[in-house]
């Protein structure tokens, strides 16, 4: 439909557009196209970036995630610690045992100097060795979460106090089973998830070292 001058009548207006209205309509259309194109380009860019990330994840060689910690030569660390008048527990263990931690801390919050070794057994279970130098009852209790002893056992001629929490399952964590004994001025606490055979092996090696 047109007006007497032949100009098209816009239905929404009921009359022909003015020049200003025509410019405004076309400008709005151009703006809408630009916005649509920008959003489209953004989506394409995101898809391309995601594709690159997935490609890199697929082809880049990654380290073996089953290895939690690097191996530590705990016997070498013990020899370098040089704690006057104290033998640090660094037992000689059979092949298959390894360590993921070894450190000495002078005067912890309990006022006790502590030598710590983290041991991994051949079946990939854990035994933590903590040696408190001139340890007090508070320090020993804290290492065992204030739990009471459940018995004693003698291993390689050394009497150990037993803290057996295996009945608690996963709630006991790395303190599912513990052995405690004193060698001179040092108190040794063995705690972990390993089986009885592994604890016996480590306890025997510790006893032999302090007896030598």
Short mmCIF file of C-alpha atoms in Angstrom, two decimals:
data_model
loop_
_atom_site.label_atom_id
_atom_site.label_comp_id
_atom_site.label_asym_id
_atom_site.label_seq_id
_atom_site.Cartn_x
_atom_site.Cartn_y
_atom_site.Cartn_z
CA UNK A 1 0.00 0.00 0.00
CA UNK A 2 1.31 3.46 -0.85
CA UNK A 3 0.28 7.02 -0.15
CA UNK A 4 -0.82 9.45 -2.93
CA UNK A 5 2.83 10.23 -3.55
CA UNK A 6 3.65 6.57 -4.12
CA UNK A 7 5.57 6.07 -0.90
CA UNK A 8 5.04 2.76 0.92
CA UNK A 9 2.88 2.96 4.04
CA UNK A 10 4.29 1.20 7.11
CA UNK A 11 1.52 -0.84 8.72
CA UNK A 12 2.72 -0.19 12.29
CA UNK A 13 2.74 3.56 11.64
CA UNK A 14 -0.24 3.85 9.28
CA UNK A 15 1.83 6.19 7.16
CA UNK A 16 5.13 6.34 5.24
CA UNK A 17 8.36 6.43 7.27
CA UNK A 18 10.21 9.68 7.64
CA UNK A 19 13.86 9.78 6.62
CA UNK A 20 14.87 9.74 10.28
CA UNK A 21 12.72 6.69 10.98
CA UNK A 22 14.11 4.84 7.99
CA UNK A 23 17.69 5.54 9.13
CA UNK A 24 16.90 4.49 12.71
CA UNK A 25 15.29 1.21 11.53
CA UNK A 26 18.23 0.33 9.31
CA UNK A 27 20.72 1.26 12.04
CA UNK A 28 18.90 -0.99 14.53
CA UNK A 29 18.99 -3.83 12.03
CA UNK A 30 22.73 -3.36 11.47
CA UNK A 31 23.34 -3.34 15.25
CA UNK A 32 21.32 -6.55 15.72
CA UNK A 33 23.31 -8.27 12.95
CA UNK A 34 26.61 -7.22 14.54
CA UNK A 35 25.54 -8.48 17.96
CA UNK A 36 24.42 -11.78 16.51
CA UNK A 37 27.68 -12.15 14.61
CA UNK A 38 29.72 -11.32 17.73
CA UNK A 39 27.87 -13.95 19.80
CA UNK A 40 28.30 -16.49 17.01
CA UNK A 41 32.03 -15.76 16.76
CA UNK A 42 32.38 -16.12 20.53
CA UNK A 43 30.73 -19.54 20.48
CA UNK A 44 32.99 -20.66 17.63
CA UNK A 45 36.07 -19.42 19.51
CA UNK A 46 35.04 -21.28 22.67
CA UNK A 47 34.45 -24.49 20.74
CA UNK A 48 37.84 -24.15 19.05
CA UNK A 49 39.58 -23.51 22.41
CA UNK A 50 37.89 -26.53 23.96
CA UNK A 51 38.99 -28.65 21.02
CA UNK A 52 42.61 -27.56 21.49
CA UNK A 53 42.49 -28.36 25.22
CA UNK A 54 41.02 -31.82 24.58
CA UNK A 55 43.66 -32.47 21.94
CA UNK A 56 46.47 -31.51 24.31
CA UNK A 57 45.03 -33.66 27.09
CA UNK A 58 44.86 -36.60 24.70
CA UNK A 59 48.35 -36.36 23.24
CA UNK A 60 50.57 -34.83 25.93
CA UNK A 61 52.49 -37.44 27.91
CA UNK A 62 51.54 -37.22 31.58
CA UNK A 63 53.38 -38.65 34.58
CA UNK A 64 52.06 -41.78 36.26
CA UNK A 65 49.42 -40.43 38.65
CA UNK A 66 49.65 -43.52 40.84
CA UNK A 67 52.98 -42.27 42.22
CA UNK A 68 51.99 -40.12 45.20
CA UNK A 69 55.40 -38.95 46.34
CA UNK A 70 58.95 -39.15 45.11
CA UNK A 71 61.20 -41.76 46.68
CA UNK A 72 63.27 -40.52 49.62
CA UNK A 73 66.53 -42.04 50.84
CA UNK A 74 65.65 -41.86 54.53
CA UNK A 75 68.93 -43.47 55.64
CA UNK A 76 70.94 -40.79 53.86
CA UNK A 77 68.76 -38.03 55.34
CA UNK A 78 69.29 -39.55 58.81
CA UNK A 79 73.06 -39.59 58.36
CA UNK A 80 73.05 -35.94 57.31
CA UNK A 81 70.84 -34.77 60.18
CA UNK A 82 73.70 -35.09 62.71
CA UNK A 83 71.70 -34.91 65.95
CA UNK A 84 74.34 -34.96 68.74
CA UNK A 85 74.22 -38.03 70.98
CA UNK A 86 71.14 -39.49 69.25
CA UNK A 87 70.78 -42.41 66.87
CA UNK A 88 68.00 -41.66 64.41
CA UNK A 89 65.91 -44.69 63.48
CA UNK A 90 66.86 -45.60 59.93
CA UNK A 91 66.31 -49.37 59.83
CA UNK A 92 67.64 -51.54 57.03
CA UNK A 93 64.58 -53.07 55.38
CA UNK A 94 64.16 -55.81 52.76
CA UNK A 95 63.75 -55.04 49.06
CA UNK A 96 60.28 -53.79 48.23
CA UNK A 97 60.12 -51.27 51.05
CA UNK A 98 60.51 -47.60 50.16
CA UNK A 99 60.13 -44.21 51.77
CA UNK A 100 58.19 -41.10 50.76
CA UNK A 101 59.22 -38.87 53.67
CA UNK A 102 62.14 -38.27 56.01
CA UNK A 103 62.62 -35.16 58.14
CA UNK A 104 63.82 -34.01 61.55
CA UNK A 105 62.08 -31.25 63.51
CA UNK A 106 63.78 -29.74 66.53
CA UNK A 107 61.33 -28.98 69.33
CA UNK A 108 57.79 -29.38 68.03
CA UNK A 109 54.74 -27.80 69.68
CA UNK A 110 54.95 -30.53 72.36
CA UNK A 111 58.53 -29.52 73.13
CA UNK A 112 59.89 -32.77 71.68
CA UNK A 113 62.38 -33.13 68.83
CA UNK A 114 60.98 -35.58 66.30
CA UNK A 115 62.44 -37.70 63.52
CA UNK A 116 59.80 -38.86 61.02
CA UNK A 117 60.00 -41.47 58.26
CA UNK A 118 57.14 -42.48 55.97
CA UNK A 119 57.48 -46.09 54.80
CA UNK A 120 55.67 -47.81 51.94
CA UNK A 121 55.44 -51.59 52.22
CA UNK A 122 55.78 -54.01 49.28
CA UNK A 123 51.97 -54.27 49.08
CA UNK A 124 51.69 -50.45 48.99
CA UNK A 125 50.47 -49.97 52.54
CA UNK A 126 51.80 -47.30 54.90
CA UNK A 127 53.82 -47.35 58.12
CA UNK A 128 54.82 -44.05 59.68
CA UNK A 129 57.84 -44.08 61.98
CA UNK A 130 58.10 -41.27 64.51
CA UNK A 131 60.97 -41.04 66.96
CA UNK A 132 60.46 -38.64 69.83
CA UNK A 133 63.69 -37.66 71.57
CA UNK A 134 63.15 -37.36 75.32
CA UNK A 135 59.45 -37.70 74.59
CA UNK A 136 56.87 -36.99 77.27
CA UNK A 137 53.52 -38.70 77.84
CA UNK A 138 51.68 -35.84 76.11
CA UNK A 139 53.66 -36.29 72.91
CA UNK A 140 53.08 -40.06 72.86
CA UNK A 141 49.36 -39.60 73.52
CA UNK A 142 49.06 -37.03 70.74
CA UNK A 143 50.66 -39.38 68.21
CA UNK A 144 47.96 -41.93 69.05
CA UNK A 145 44.99 -39.53 69.13
CA UNK A 146 44.69 -40.10 72.88
CA UNK A 147 43.55 -43.70 72.36
CA UNK A 148 44.22 -46.33 75.00
CA UNK A 149 46.57 -49.26 74.52
CA UNK A 150 45.02 -52.60 73.61
CA UNK A 151 47.87 -54.89 74.65
CA UNK A 152 51.56 -55.65 74.29
CA UNK A 153 53.68 -57.91 72.11
CA UNK A 154 57.34 -58.85 71.99
CA UNK A 155 59.11 -58.65 68.65
CA UNK A 156 62.75 -59.68 68.27
CA UNK A 157 63.23 -59.44 72.02
CA UNK A 158 61.73 -55.94 72.31
CA UNK A 159 58.45 -55.28 74.10
CA UNK A 160 56.04 -53.04 72.20
CA UNK A 161 52.78 -51.52 73.41
CA UNK A 162 49.97 -52.20 70.91
CA UNK A 163 47.22 -49.80 69.81
CA UNK A 164 44.90 -51.79 67.56
CA UNK A 165 42.07 -49.77 65.96
CA UNK A 166 41.52 -51.92 62.88
CA UNK A 167 37.97 -52.72 63.99
CA UNK A 168 37.12 -49.04 63.35
CA UNK A 169 37.79 -49.50 59.62
CA UNK A 170 38.55 -46.39 57.59
CA UNK A 171 37.80 -44.12 60.56
CA UNK A 172 41.17 -45.04 62.07
CA UNK A 173 43.03 -43.73 59.00
CA UNK A 174 46.80 -44.13 59.18
CA UNK A 175 46.53 -45.11 62.85
CA UNK A 176 44.70 -48.36 62.28
CA UNK A 177 47.52 -50.18 64.04
CA UNK A 178 50.35 -48.79 66.17
CA UNK A 179 53.34 -50.06 68.10
CA UNK A 180 55.24 -48.03 70.70
CA UNK A 181 58.55 -48.81 72.39
CA UNK A 182 61.36 -46.92 74.10
CA UNK A 183 65.07 -47.18 73.26
CA UNK A 184 67.18 -45.18 75.69
CA UNK A 185 66.04 -41.55 75.43
CA UNK A 186 64.02 -42.21 72.25
CA UNK A 187 60.40 -43.32 71.99
CA UNK A 188 59.50 -44.90 68.65
CA UNK A 189 55.93 -44.92 67.39
CA UNK A 190 55.03 -47.07 64.37
CA UNK A 191 51.56 -46.39 62.94
CA UNK A 192 49.85 -47.27 59.71
CA UNK A 193 47.63 -49.46 57.59
CA UNK A 194 50.06 -52.31 56.91
CA UNK A 195 49.52 -55.91 57.95
CA UNK A 196 51.07 -57.61 60.96
CA UNK A 197 53.90 -59.11 58.96
CA UNK A 198 55.06 -55.71 57.69
CA UNK A 199 54.88 -54.19 61.17
CA UNK A 200 56.92 -57.10 62.51
CA UNK A 201 59.54 -56.57 59.79
CA UNK A 202 59.90 -52.85 60.54
CA UNK A 203 59.82 -53.30 64.33
CA UNK A 204 62.49 -56.01 64.11
CA UNK A 205 64.73 -53.78 61.96
CA UNK A 206 64.33 -50.87 64.39
CA UNK A 207 65.21 -53.06 67.36
CA UNK A 208 68.29 -54.41 65.60
CA UNK A 209 69.52 -50.92 64.77
CA UNK A 210 69.24 -49.66 68.37
CA UNK A 211 70.76 -52.87 69.73
CA UNK A 212 73.83 -52.61 67.48
#
